[in-house]
Every structure is written in structure tokens, then in C-alpha cells.
Amino acid sequence: MNTLQKTALVFLVALNLSGVASSRGGTDPAPAETKRDPASASTRIEYEGTLLLEGHFRRPGDLHRIHSRQVFCTDGRDRARLDWTTRDDDDSAPVTETFLVVGDRVFHRDAAEQPWSAYTGVRARLGRLQVWAGLPAMLERAGRSEQDPNVSLRSAGGRLTNFTRLKAHPRLGDVRDSVEYSYLAAGPAPDSMTMTLYLRDSNWRLEQRTKSFTSEPVADALLTPPAVLEPAPYSEEDETLVAMPPLKAIAAGLWSAELTDIDSRTLIVEFADHLAVIEVAVGSANGERIVAAVRRKWPGKPIRYVLFSHYHPSYTGGLRALVAEGATVVTTPGNEEFVRHVAVLPFRIQPDRLARQPRPVKVVTFADRYELADSTNRLVAINYGERSQHTDEFVLFWFPQQKVLFETEHGWVRSNGTLRAGRRAKGLLGWLDEQGLDVERIVQSFPMRDNEAVLTREQLKSLVAGRAP
Ligand SMILES: [Zn+2]
């Protein structure tokens, strides 16, 4: 039995000592109980179901189904806890992360043996919602006390049936985080709960049935704030591009916009009378900052084209800013519908430039290879496809004049100060040989922070050779 299972067992024993869980629908509160405000009652409730995750997968719209089990408990006052066990499939090991809300503080740990950290900002807000989501009476009380005009609550028969928070998402525009409940039996416990949550780079829908419910007191130790805290680990939710990105010359006619804040590099390709931009990270506002930096350097040259390696948010999140600029999106066929969808997303709460000045999106697709060239520069976009081992369609950018290849997620990483080849680098080098591409230097978009922007092909070869098989 591993530590995780041991901890889980101790946890279950503790819960059983604090009150035997009754089966679903089996709670039959005494008449005095029904009059009590359910939001002030101790509660333990367990749900089980499926998490439908939309994130960094093979193609736009791909969903991953993950088994989910959630145990919520609260003292009915201002402390509550969520132990969330997820498992990819029957063969994979379950992982239990824990959220703990104590007053206005939110704590989190990735697994039972991991250290606790305190959440702040966006993460604290999302974490609090996740903890209250399993406890409808508590969520209703929290929702009403917030008095947020973007929050709406619906009830039926004195019980919460729907919580919705409208919010401005940096990439998706107007989205609704929501929790819905259905009830069969009398009493405060729902029969099912469905939650939809939008994170910066992914979103998910959780569909669960109630497995057990009890209103016995919850063991105090479960709701006690952790004594030792580690700093909160890296989170995408904390990242925003705050400064105008510096533009650095990479080679003749090739410039890099260094988006250190969001760990992403955009490449700007200069032609005689126009520009092309490659990779636009994470959100519409970030795309607009890239556009602003480019306009400042080349006030007379329009951005005529925008390209990206693959559909993940770090490469397409800022696309709308380029559409607003009038740039034609050049991509592979599997992304066309996705691009058209991005261009018409509603951005009413925080209108981005495209929402303020709508214009139709122009899309050009290519299956294998696409060239942009004039007398000064030449860009060859090549679909690397499934060989990327990442997405079905994946584009690499070759600049024959400069003998440069621009790639992302296929080169090198720096970990603990040491530069080493990423796991996909060997395949990339083999492909370069096979294609006979004249490439001397490789420029990388991600990972970029504290990492080399450019390596020679020979340097990457020796990194690959030095890597344990
Ligand atoms: Zn990716």
C-alpha cells in the first residue's frame, strides 16, 4: 500500500469515526432538522462521476474523460474542504488533491504527501468556488453574500438548483462558470451536481451523482488550516503580460518578441512591404500587445499573415488581435473551423479590439506545405503532423535564406540549470535529415523563460547524443 492509499484509508477511518455515511436518498432528517438552515449544518457529501476535460489534446474540440470522486465536508460555518480523487482510466493510479477554505483563506495541496500552499487571486477565487460547489446550501450563502452582479442563483423548493458566474475570459471572452443540482429525495442533499469551469488554458465539465450524505459533525482536524505552507507553485492563472515585449533581431528579416511573462516567443517575419507573425500566446489582450509592439517598430508595414504551430492556447490565444488587424490566418485544414469559431467569440464584458471593431476572418489552409515569399524573404510552413507526437496537425517554419527553423516544444529545456534535449528533439533532427532541409540554427518558442532562444543544429545534436536513452 502506498502513502497515498494509506493516507486515504486514514482519512476514511477518520470520516467513519466522525459519522457513518448514509446511502444516497437514505437521509431522513427529523422534523426539527428540516427547519434548521442547511447552510449552518455540518455536512459530508460524496459524489462520483466523470470529468470531461478540454485542454492540450490532439485536435480542437478533443475531450478527455477522467473518473472523478469528490468528498466535501464543512462545519456549516466558514470552513470547508474538498478531497478530489481523479483517475485517467482503470490502469492509472488515482491522485487526490485537496482544497481547504477557512474564512477567506484558500489552501491547496496536489496530493496527500505534497506540501500545502495558500492560493491568492484568480486561483483562490476558483478554488473557493470548487469547494462550495459540492455544498449547495453553502454555495448559495456565499453567492448571495458576494453581491456580484455577474452571479445569478436559481432555487426551487428552498434549495439551490443553479449557480452561474459570468466572467471575462482572456481567450474565450464571455464564459459562465456554473454549478447545477438536481434533487430526488426531500432534504438538503442533491441527487446530482454538474459543474463547468473555465481556466486560462483549459476548461472542463464535471458530471457527478451523489453517493453519500451525512450531517454528522466533521472531525475538526480535517478543517484546521495547515501549519506549514510552501509558496504556491507556478500557475498559468497568475500570468499576464504586463510589459511591451522587446523585439530582438534573430537573423536578417526575423525578429523575436520575447514574452517572458507568459513564457512564449513570437516570431515576426519581415517582407518588403508587409509582415507575418508566428505564434500568438494565450489571450486577446496579449495578442494586442504583440500587435502594438510590431506597429511601433514598423509603422508602415501591415501584418498581412498570422500562422501558428498548433491550436493550443499558447500559440492561438491572441489570434483575435491579429484578425482585428486584418491579417489572414494561414493554417492546416483541421484548424479552420476552430479559427472561425475564435473569430466570433462573444467579448461583451471586456470587449477586445475585434469586438469593438468587428471584421470577418480570412483563413487560408494548406495540407502539407505553404510558402510566403518576396524578393527579401521566404517562409516555408510545413505540416509535421502526427510526427509531432503532440497534435494531429503541427506546423514547423523553415527560412531557407537564413537557414533557420522555428519550432516550439520540440527542442530543448533547461532544468536545474542544465540544458538538455527535450524528448521530441531526436525525432525533429531525424526529420530535418530526412527532408534535406538546409537548417543551421533552430529558434524556439517554448520553453523560453531562462532558456536559450537559439541553438545550432549541431548543438541540439550533441544534446540529444548526451541524453540517456
Ligand atoms: Zn501544445
Short mmCIF file of C-alpha atoms and ligand atoms in Angstrom, two decimals:
data_model
loop_
_atom_site.label_atom_id
_atom_site.label_comp_id
_atom_site.label_asym_id
_atom_site.label_seq_id
_atom_site.Cartn_x
_atom_site.Cartn_y
_atom_site.Cartn_z
CA MET A 1 0.00 0.00 0.00
CA ASN A 2 1.49 3.33 -0.95
CA THR A 3 1.48 6.51 1.10
CA LEU A 4 -1.41 7.89 -0.86
CA GLN A 5 -3.59 4.85 -0.21
CA LYS A 6 -2.57 4.80 3.45
CA THR A 7 -3.49 8.43 3.81
CA ALA A 8 -6.76 7.81 2.04
CA LEU A 9 -7.51 4.96 4.43
CA VAL A 10 -6.69 7.08 7.48
CA PHE A 11 -8.91 9.75 6.01
CA LEU A 12 -11.81 7.35 5.51
CA VAL A 13 -11.38 5.93 9.02
CA ALA A 14 -11.44 9.47 10.39
CA LEU A 15 -14.61 10.18 8.49
CA ASN A 16 -16.25 6.99 9.67
CA LEU A 17 -15.38 7.84 13.25
CA SER A 18 -16.96 11.22 12.76
CA GLY A 19 -20.18 9.79 11.43
CA VAL A 20 -21.28 6.85 9.33
CA ALA A 21 -22.24 7.94 5.86
CA SER A 22 -25.75 7.02 4.93
CA SER A 23 -26.51 5.89 1.41
CA ARG A 24 -27.98 8.23 -1.18
CA GLY A 25 -31.55 9.21 -0.56
CA GLY A 26 -31.38 7.45 2.79
CA THR A 27 -31.21 10.58 4.91
CA ASP A 28 -34.40 11.16 6.73
CA PRO A 29 -33.89 14.23 8.87
CA ALA A 30 -36.03 14.70 11.95
CA PRO A 31 -38.69 17.44 11.65
CA ALA A 32 -36.58 19.77 13.80
CA GLU A 33 -33.71 19.26 11.35
CA THR A 34 -35.69 20.37 8.32
CA LYS A 35 -36.34 23.77 9.86
CA ARG A 36 -32.64 24.31 10.51
CA ASP A 37 -30.78 26.45 7.99
CA PRO A 38 -28.88 23.83 5.97
CA ALA A 39 -26.08 26.33 5.44
CA SER A 40 -25.27 26.22 9.14
CA ALA A 41 -25.17 22.43 9.36
CA SER A 42 -22.18 20.14 9.39
CA THR A 43 -22.18 18.19 6.17
CA ARG A 44 -20.20 15.49 4.45
CA ILE A 45 -21.20 14.67 0.93
CA GLU A 46 -19.61 12.41 -1.63
CA TYR A 47 -20.05 12.49 -5.39
CA GLU A 48 -18.76 10.28 -8.16
CA GLY A 49 -18.79 10.72 -11.91
CA THR A 50 -16.85 11.92 -14.92
CA LEU A 51 -14.68 14.94 -15.62
CA LEU A 52 -14.80 15.98 -19.29
CA LEU A 53 -11.60 17.92 -19.80
CA GLU A 54 -10.88 20.10 -22.81
CA GLY A 55 -7.24 21.06 -22.87
CA HIS A 56 -3.98 20.40 -24.62
CA PHE A 57 -5.04 17.45 -26.74
CA ARG A 58 -4.72 16.14 -30.30
CA ARG A 59 -7.20 18.35 -32.12
CA PRO A 60 -9.63 21.21 -31.46
CA GLY A 61 -12.67 20.06 -29.51
CA ASP A 62 -10.96 16.92 -28.13
CA LEU A 63 -12.30 15.91 -24.73
CA HIS A 64 -10.67 13.61 -22.20
CA ARG A 65 -12.86 11.60 -19.85
CA ILE A 66 -11.46 11.25 -16.36
CA HIS A 67 -13.02 9.36 -13.47
CA SER A 68 -13.82 11.68 -10.57
CA ARG A 69 -14.69 11.20 -6.91
CA GLN A 70 -15.22 14.22 -4.67
CA VAL A 71 -15.70 14.29 -0.91
CA PHE A 72 -16.82 17.60 0.55
CA CYS A 73 -17.17 18.44 4.21
CA THR A 74 -17.98 21.58 6.16
CA ASP A 75 -18.65 22.65 9.71
CA GLY A 76 -21.55 24.72 8.38
CA ARG A 77 -19.78 27.93 9.34
CA ASP A 78 -16.83 29.18 7.34
CA ARG A 79 -14.68 26.10 6.94
CA ALA A 80 -14.98 23.57 4.16
CA ARG A 81 -12.85 21.00 2.41
CA LEU A 82 -12.79 19.14 -0.87
CA ASP A 83 -10.80 15.94 -1.39
CA TRP A 84 -10.85 15.29 -5.11
CA THR A 85 -9.66 11.95 -6.46
CA THR A 86 -9.17 11.64 -10.20
CA ARG A 87 -8.04 8.72 -12.31
CA ASP A 88 -7.45 8.78 -16.07
CA ASP A 89 -8.50 5.17 -16.61
CA ASP A 90 -8.66 1.86 -14.79
CA ASP A 91 -4.93 1.28 -15.19
CA SER A 92 -3.70 4.60 -13.85
CA ALA A 93 -3.12 5.43 -10.20
CA PRO A 94 -5.64 7.73 -8.55
CA VAL A 95 -4.45 11.13 -7.31
CA THR A 96 -6.20 13.03 -4.55
CA GLU A 97 -5.79 16.79 -4.38
CA THR A 98 -7.27 18.77 -1.53
CA PHE A 99 -8.76 22.25 -1.30
CA LEU A 100 -9.42 23.79 2.11
CA VAL A 101 -11.33 27.02 2.72
CA VAL A 102 -11.02 28.63 6.14
CA GLY A 103 -12.75 32.01 6.27
CA ASP A 104 -11.36 33.97 3.36
CA ARG A 105 -8.23 31.85 3.04
CA VAL A 106 -7.89 29.07 0.46
CA PHE A 107 -5.31 26.29 0.81
CA HIS A 108 -4.42 23.57 -1.65
CA ARG A 109 -2.19 20.55 -1.97
CA ASP A 110 -1.64 18.39 -5.04
CA ALA A 111 -1.66 15.10 -3.16
CA ALA A 112 -1.70 13.82 0.41
CA GLU A 113 2.11 13.67 0.60
CA GLN A 114 2.59 17.08 -1.03
CA PRO A 115 3.02 20.35 0.89
CA TRP A 116 0.15 22.79 1.32
CA SER A 117 0.20 26.21 -0.29
CA ALA A 118 -2.05 29.25 0.08
CA TYR A 119 -3.90 30.39 -3.01
CA THR A 120 -4.39 34.04 -3.90
CA GLY A 121 -6.04 35.99 -6.71
CA VAL A 122 -7.77 34.12 -9.51
CA ARG A 123 -6.76 30.72 -8.13
CA ALA A 124 -8.24 31.49 -4.71
CA ARG A 125 -11.47 32.56 -6.32
CA LEU A 126 -11.69 29.42 -8.45
CA GLY A 127 -10.65 27.23 -5.51
CA ARG A 128 -13.34 28.69 -3.27
CA LEU A 129 -15.97 28.05 -5.93
CA GLN A 130 -14.80 24.45 -6.28
CA VAL A 131 -15.06 23.84 -2.53
CA TRP A 132 -18.52 25.39 -2.18
CA ALA A 133 -19.75 23.68 -5.35
CA GLY A 134 -20.36 20.37 -3.60
CA LEU A 135 -22.31 22.02 -0.79
CA PRO A 136 -25.31 23.78 -2.37
CA ALA A 137 -26.50 25.48 0.82
CA MET A 138 -23.03 26.90 1.42
CA LEU A 139 -22.63 27.94 -2.21
CA GLU A 140 -25.97 29.73 -2.06
CA ARG A 141 -24.96 31.59 1.11
CA ALA A 142 -21.55 32.55 -0.38
CA GLY A 143 -23.16 33.57 -3.68
CA ARG A 144 -25.72 35.82 -2.00
CA SER A 145 -23.20 37.46 0.32
CA GLU A 146 -20.86 38.32 -2.58
CA GLN A 147 -23.47 40.56 -4.21
CA ASP A 148 -21.64 40.19 -7.51
CA PRO A 149 -23.85 41.44 -10.37
CA ASN A 150 -22.35 38.71 -12.57
CA VAL A 151 -23.53 35.96 -10.23
CA SER A 152 -27.02 34.58 -10.62
CA LEU A 153 -28.67 31.98 -8.39
CA ARG A 154 -31.79 29.94 -9.00
CA SER A 155 -33.63 27.95 -6.38
CA ALA A 156 -36.61 25.63 -6.29
CA GLY A 157 -38.40 24.44 -3.17
CA GLY A 158 -35.94 26.36 -0.99
CA ARG A 159 -32.91 24.56 -2.49
CA LEU A 160 -30.28 25.89 -4.86
CA THR A 161 -30.61 24.47 -8.37
CA ASN A 162 -28.21 26.68 -10.31
CA PHE A 163 -25.27 28.97 -9.65
CA THR A 164 -23.79 30.91 -12.58
CA ARG A 165 -20.94 33.39 -12.66
CA LEU A 166 -20.48 35.25 -15.89
CA LYS A 167 -16.85 36.24 -16.39
CA ALA A 168 -14.48 37.73 -18.94
CA HIS A 169 -12.07 35.03 -20.08
CA PRO A 170 -8.83 36.33 -21.64
CA ARG A 171 -9.05 33.96 -24.61
CA LEU A 172 -12.69 32.82 -24.79
CA GLY A 173 -14.46 36.07 -23.94
CA ASP A 174 -17.76 35.81 -22.06
CA VAL A 175 -17.95 32.45 -20.30
CA ARG A 176 -20.08 31.10 -17.49
CA ASP A 177 -18.68 29.13 -14.60
CA SER A 178 -21.67 27.24 -13.30
CA VAL A 179 -22.93 24.58 -10.92
CA GLU A 180 -26.26 22.82 -11.34
CA TYR A 181 -28.05 20.44 -8.97
CA SER A 182 -30.95 18.06 -9.27
CA TYR A 183 -32.89 16.66 -6.32
CA LEU A 184 -34.91 13.50 -5.89
CA ALA A 185 -35.48 13.00 -2.18
CA ALA A 186 -36.53 15.57 0.39
CA GLY A 187 -33.68 17.09 2.35
CA PRO A 188 -30.68 19.24 1.51
CA ALA A 189 -28.63 16.68 -0.46
CA PRO A 190 -28.77 16.89 -4.25
CA ASP A 191 -29.04 13.77 -6.36
CA SER A 192 -26.55 15.08 -8.89
CA MET A 193 -24.24 18.01 -9.45
CA THR A 194 -22.78 19.32 -12.70
CA MET A 195 -20.02 21.89 -12.73
CA THR A 196 -18.49 23.81 -15.62
CA LEU A 197 -15.30 25.76 -15.05
CA TYR A 198 -13.12 27.82 -17.39
CA LEU A 199 -9.42 28.04 -16.57
CA ARG A 200 -6.95 30.08 -18.58
CA ASP A 201 -5.65 27.24 -20.76
CA SER A 202 -8.33 24.59 -20.31
CA ASN A 203 -11.92 24.12 -19.30
CA TRP A 204 -13.94 21.26 -18.00
CA ARG A 205 -17.33 19.90 -17.18
CA LEU A 206 -17.86 17.64 -14.21
CA GLU A 207 -20.91 15.36 -14.16
CA GLN A 208 -21.43 13.56 -10.87
CA ARG A 209 -24.04 11.64 -8.87
CA THR A 210 -24.31 11.82 -5.11
CA LYS A 211 -23.02 8.68 -3.41
CA SER A 212 -23.50 9.51 0.25
CA PHE A 213 -24.56 12.30 2.57
CA THR A 214 -24.43 12.85 6.30
CA SER A 215 -24.94 15.81 8.61
CA GLU A 216 -22.92 14.40 11.48
CA PRO A 217 -20.16 16.68 12.87
CA VAL A 218 -16.96 16.75 10.82
CA ALA A 219 -13.63 15.95 12.50
CA ASP A 220 -12.01 19.24 13.42
CA ALA A 221 -8.60 18.12 12.14
CA LEU A 222 -9.94 17.97 8.59
CA LEU A 223 -10.85 21.65 8.67
CA THR A 224 -7.80 23.01 10.51
CA PRO A 225 -5.56 25.34 8.48
CA PRO A 226 -2.17 23.77 7.68
CA ALA A 227 0.66 24.85 9.97
CA VAL A 228 3.32 24.74 7.26
CA LEU A 229 2.90 26.36 3.87
CA GLU A 230 5.08 26.25 0.79
CA PRO A 231 4.92 29.09 -1.75
CA ALA A 232 2.19 28.43 -4.31
CA PRO A 233 3.65 26.63 -7.32
CA TYR A 234 3.68 28.07 -10.82
CA SER A 235 0.25 28.61 -12.26
CA GLU A 236 -0.93 29.79 -15.62
CA GLU A 237 -3.78 31.57 -13.86
CA ASP A 238 -1.31 34.08 -12.39
CA GLU A 239 0.30 35.05 -15.67
CA THR A 240 -0.44 38.22 -17.52
CA LEU A 241 1.71 40.04 -19.98
CA VAL A 242 2.38 43.36 -18.32
CA ALA A 243 5.06 44.98 -20.44
CA MET A 244 5.53 45.76 -24.11
CA PRO A 245 7.57 42.81 -25.35
CA PRO A 246 11.08 43.69 -26.52
CA LEU A 247 11.81 42.83 -30.15
CA LYS A 248 15.16 41.16 -30.80
CA ALA A 249 16.83 40.53 -34.14
CA ILE A 250 17.31 36.79 -34.73
CA ALA A 251 18.56 36.90 -38.33
CA ALA A 252 18.00 39.10 -41.37
CA GLY A 253 14.25 39.69 -41.61
CA LEU A 254 13.46 37.64 -38.49
CA TRP A 255 12.59 39.19 -35.16
CA SER A 256 11.61 37.68 -31.86
CA ALA A 257 9.04 39.18 -29.47
CA GLU A 258 10.13 37.94 -26.06
CA LEU A 259 7.03 37.38 -23.94
CA THR A 260 8.91 36.44 -20.77
CA ASP A 261 5.86 36.96 -18.54
CA ILE A 262 3.96 34.21 -20.30
CA ASP A 263 6.97 32.11 -21.30
CA SER A 264 6.42 32.36 -25.02
CA ARG A 265 8.29 33.65 -28.05
CA THR A 266 6.55 35.13 -31.07
CA LEU A 267 8.42 35.37 -34.37
CA ILE A 268 7.95 38.34 -36.69
CA VAL A 269 8.87 37.82 -40.33
CA GLU A 270 9.66 40.96 -42.29
CA PHE A 271 8.95 41.19 -46.01
CA ALA A 272 9.43 44.20 -48.31
CA ASP A 273 6.04 45.78 -47.71
CA HIS A 274 4.36 43.65 -45.05
CA LEU A 275 4.91 41.34 -42.09
CA ALA A 276 3.90 37.86 -40.92
CA VAL A 277 3.53 36.91 -37.25
CA ILE A 278 4.01 33.36 -35.93
CA GLU A 279 2.61 32.14 -32.58
CA VAL A 280 0.30 34.45 -30.60
CA ALA A 281 0.02 33.42 -26.99
CA VAL A 282 -2.75 32.92 -24.50
CA GLY A 283 -5.24 35.78 -24.72
CA SER A 284 -6.66 38.57 -26.82
CA ALA A 285 -5.03 41.31 -24.72
CA ASN A 286 -1.65 39.64 -25.17
CA GLY A 287 -2.22 39.49 -28.92
CA GLU A 288 -2.98 43.20 -28.90
CA ARG A 289 0.28 43.92 -27.08
CA ILE A 290 2.21 41.98 -29.71
CA VAL A 291 0.44 43.98 -32.41
CA ALA A 292 1.25 47.25 -30.60
CA ALA A 293 4.96 46.36 -30.36
CA VAL A 294 5.05 45.44 -34.04
CA ARG A 295 3.22 48.59 -35.13
CA ARG A 296 5.63 50.72 -33.15
CA LYS A 297 8.67 49.19 -34.86
CA TRP A 298 7.18 49.01 -38.37
CA PRO A 299 4.54 51.77 -38.54
CA GLY A 300 4.33 51.49 -42.33
CA LYS A 301 4.12 47.70 -42.70
CA PRO A 302 0.82 45.90 -42.18
CA ILE A 303 0.71 42.45 -40.59
CA ARG A 304 -0.68 40.55 -43.53
CA TYR A 305 -0.41 36.98 -42.21
CA VAL A 306 -0.56 35.13 -38.92
CA LEU A 307 0.49 31.49 -38.52
CA PHE A 308 0.76 29.11 -35.59
CA SER A 309 2.31 25.72 -34.91
CA HIS A 310 -0.77 24.11 -33.33
CA TYR A 311 -4.12 25.08 -31.81
CA HIS A 312 -3.13 25.09 -28.11
CA PRO A 313 -3.71 28.40 -26.22
CA SER A 314 -0.02 29.33 -26.02
CA TYR A 315 0.00 29.69 -29.82
CA THR A 316 -3.50 30.82 -30.73
CA GLY A 317 -4.87 32.60 -27.64
CA GLY A 318 -4.10 36.00 -29.14
CA LEU A 319 -5.41 35.28 -32.65
CA ARG A 320 -8.34 37.69 -32.39
CA ALA A 321 -5.97 40.66 -32.17
CA LEU A 322 -4.42 39.64 -35.49
CA VAL A 323 -7.85 39.12 -37.08
CA ALA A 324 -8.73 42.65 -35.92
CA GLU A 325 -5.54 43.79 -37.64
CA GLY A 326 -6.76 42.33 -40.93
CA ALA A 327 -4.17 39.53 -41.04
CA THR A 328 -5.04 36.35 -42.95
CA VAL A 329 -4.81 33.24 -40.78
CA VAL A 330 -2.74 30.56 -42.52
CA THR A 331 -3.23 27.12 -41.00
CA THR A 332 -3.83 23.43 -41.62
CA PRO A 333 -7.35 22.16 -42.52
CA GLY A 334 -8.18 20.68 -39.10
CA ASN A 335 -7.95 24.11 -37.52
CA GLU A 336 -10.16 26.06 -39.92
CA GLU A 337 -13.40 25.62 -38.01
CA PHE A 338 -11.60 26.38 -34.76
CA VAL A 339 -10.18 29.64 -36.15
CA ARG A 340 -13.59 30.71 -37.48
CA HIS A 341 -15.10 29.98 -34.07
CA VAL A 342 -12.43 32.00 -32.24
CA ALA A 343 -13.10 34.98 -34.50
CA VAL A 344 -16.77 35.17 -33.49
CA LEU A 345 -16.49 34.51 -29.75
CA PRO A 346 -18.57 36.93 -27.65
CA PHE A 347 -16.40 39.51 -25.85
CA ARG A 348 -19.11 41.72 -24.36
CA ILE A 349 -17.99 42.05 -20.73
CA GLN A 350 -14.47 43.15 -21.61
CA PRO A 351 -14.59 43.91 -25.32
CA ASP A 352 -11.30 43.26 -27.09
CA ARG A 353 -10.27 45.12 -30.24
CA LEU A 354 -12.07 42.66 -32.53
CA ALA A 355 -15.28 43.03 -30.52
CA ARG A 356 -15.02 46.82 -30.71
CA GLN A 357 -14.23 46.80 -34.43
CA PRO A 358 -15.58 43.54 -35.85
CA ARG A 359 -14.26 42.33 -39.19
CA PRO A 360 -14.59 38.99 -40.94
CA VAL A 361 -11.81 36.47 -40.51
CA LYS A 362 -9.78 35.44 -43.54
CA VAL A 363 -8.48 31.87 -43.44
CA VAL A 364 -6.21 30.05 -45.86
CA THR A 365 -5.48 26.38 -45.29
CA PHE A 366 -2.78 24.04 -46.53
CA ALA A 367 -2.34 20.31 -46.02
CA ASP A 368 1.42 19.88 -46.30
CA ARG A 369 3.36 22.99 -47.21
CA TYR A 370 2.77 26.70 -47.68
CA GLU A 371 5.14 29.40 -48.83
CA LEU A 372 5.20 33.12 -48.36
CA ALA A 373 7.97 34.80 -50.31
CA ASP A 374 9.06 38.01 -51.94
CA SER A 375 12.40 39.37 -53.09
CA THR A 376 13.56 39.92 -49.49
CA ASN A 377 12.42 36.90 -47.50
CA ARG A 378 10.99 33.39 -47.74
CA LEU A 379 8.92 31.49 -45.20
CA VAL A 380 8.05 27.82 -45.69
CA ALA A 381 5.41 26.41 -43.33
CA ILE A 382 5.47 22.60 -43.22
CA ASN A 383 2.89 20.36 -41.58
CA TYR A 384 4.87 17.99 -39.35
CA GLY A 385 1.56 16.31 -38.42
CA GLU A 386 1.39 13.33 -36.11
CA ARG A 387 5.16 13.04 -36.06
CA SER A 388 4.95 15.85 -33.53
CA GLN A 389 3.64 13.24 -31.04
CA HIS A 390 1.59 16.16 -29.77
CA THR A 391 -1.24 17.17 -32.09
CA ASP A 392 -2.62 15.72 -35.33
CA GLU A 393 -1.53 18.81 -37.22
CA PHE A 394 1.62 20.62 -36.23
CA VAL A 395 3.50 23.21 -38.27
CA LEU A 396 7.23 23.91 -38.37
CA PHE A 397 8.60 27.06 -40.00
CA TRP A 398 11.64 26.99 -42.25
CA PHE A 399 13.52 30.05 -43.50
CA PRO A 400 15.80 28.85 -46.32
CA GLN A 401 17.62 32.18 -46.75
CA GLN A 402 18.65 32.38 -43.12
CA LYS A 403 18.92 28.57 -42.74
CA VAL A 404 16.71 28.84 -39.68
CA LEU A 405 13.96 26.57 -38.35
CA PHE A 406 11.38 27.98 -35.91
CA GLU A 407 9.78 25.37 -33.64
CA THR A 408 8.03 25.00 -30.33
CA GLU A 409 8.02 22.18 -27.74
CA HIS A 410 10.43 20.14 -29.90
CA GLY A 411 13.84 21.43 -28.92
CA TRP A 412 15.49 21.89 -25.57
CA VAL A 413 14.71 22.60 -21.94
CA ARG A 414 16.75 23.95 -19.07
CA SER A 415 16.12 22.13 -15.85
CA ASN A 416 18.07 22.76 -12.63
CA GLY A 417 20.40 24.97 -14.63
CA THR A 418 21.30 22.25 -17.12
CA LEU A 419 20.47 22.50 -20.78
CA ARG A 420 19.23 19.24 -22.24
CA ALA A 421 17.32 17.96 -25.22
CA GLY A 422 13.57 17.61 -24.92
CA ARG A 423 12.05 14.20 -25.60
CA ARG A 424 10.89 15.17 -29.08
CA ALA A 425 14.22 16.65 -30.26
CA LYS A 426 15.58 13.39 -31.67
CA GLY A 427 12.55 12.96 -33.91
CA LEU A 428 12.85 16.54 -35.11
CA LEU A 429 16.53 16.14 -36.06
CA GLY A 430 15.76 12.90 -37.89
CA TRP A 431 13.02 14.63 -39.83
CA LEU A 432 15.33 17.52 -40.78
CA ASP A 433 17.83 15.00 -42.18
CA GLU A 434 15.12 13.08 -43.99
CA GLN A 435 13.61 16.20 -45.56
CA GLY A 436 17.03 17.51 -46.53
CA LEU A 437 16.18 20.93 -45.12
CA ASP A 438 19.08 23.33 -45.09
CA VAL A 439 18.91 24.36 -41.44
CA GLU A 440 21.87 25.59 -39.41
CA ARG A 441 20.10 27.20 -36.46
CA ILE A 442 16.92 26.39 -34.58
CA VAL A 443 14.83 29.07 -32.87
CA GLN A 444 12.39 28.00 -30.17
CA SER A 445 9.11 29.49 -28.98
CA PHE A 446 8.58 27.42 -25.84
CA PRO A 447 10.01 26.82 -23.32
CA MET A 448 11.65 30.24 -23.47
CA ARG A 449 11.98 31.59 -19.93
CA ASP A 450 15.56 31.16 -18.62
CA ASN A 451 16.27 29.14 -21.73
CA GLU A 452 18.31 29.60 -24.91
CA ALA A 453 16.42 31.24 -27.76
CA VAL A 454 18.60 29.72 -30.44
CA LEU A 455 20.75 26.61 -30.77
CA THR A 456 22.69 25.43 -33.76
CA ARG A 457 21.56 22.16 -35.25
CA GLU A 458 24.94 20.71 -34.17
CA GLN A 459 24.40 21.85 -30.57
CA LEU A 460 21.00 20.17 -30.46
CA LYS A 461 22.53 17.02 -31.96
CA SER A 462 25.09 16.84 -29.19
CA LEU A 463 22.43 17.46 -26.55
CA VAL A 464 20.43 14.56 -27.98
CA ALA A 465 23.53 12.36 -28.02
CA GLY A 466 24.19 13.17 -24.36
CA ARG A 467 20.71 12.23 -23.32
CA ALA A 468 20.09 8.90 -21.61
CA PRO A 469 18.11 6.58 -23.89
ZN ZN B 1 0.98 22.17 -27.21
#
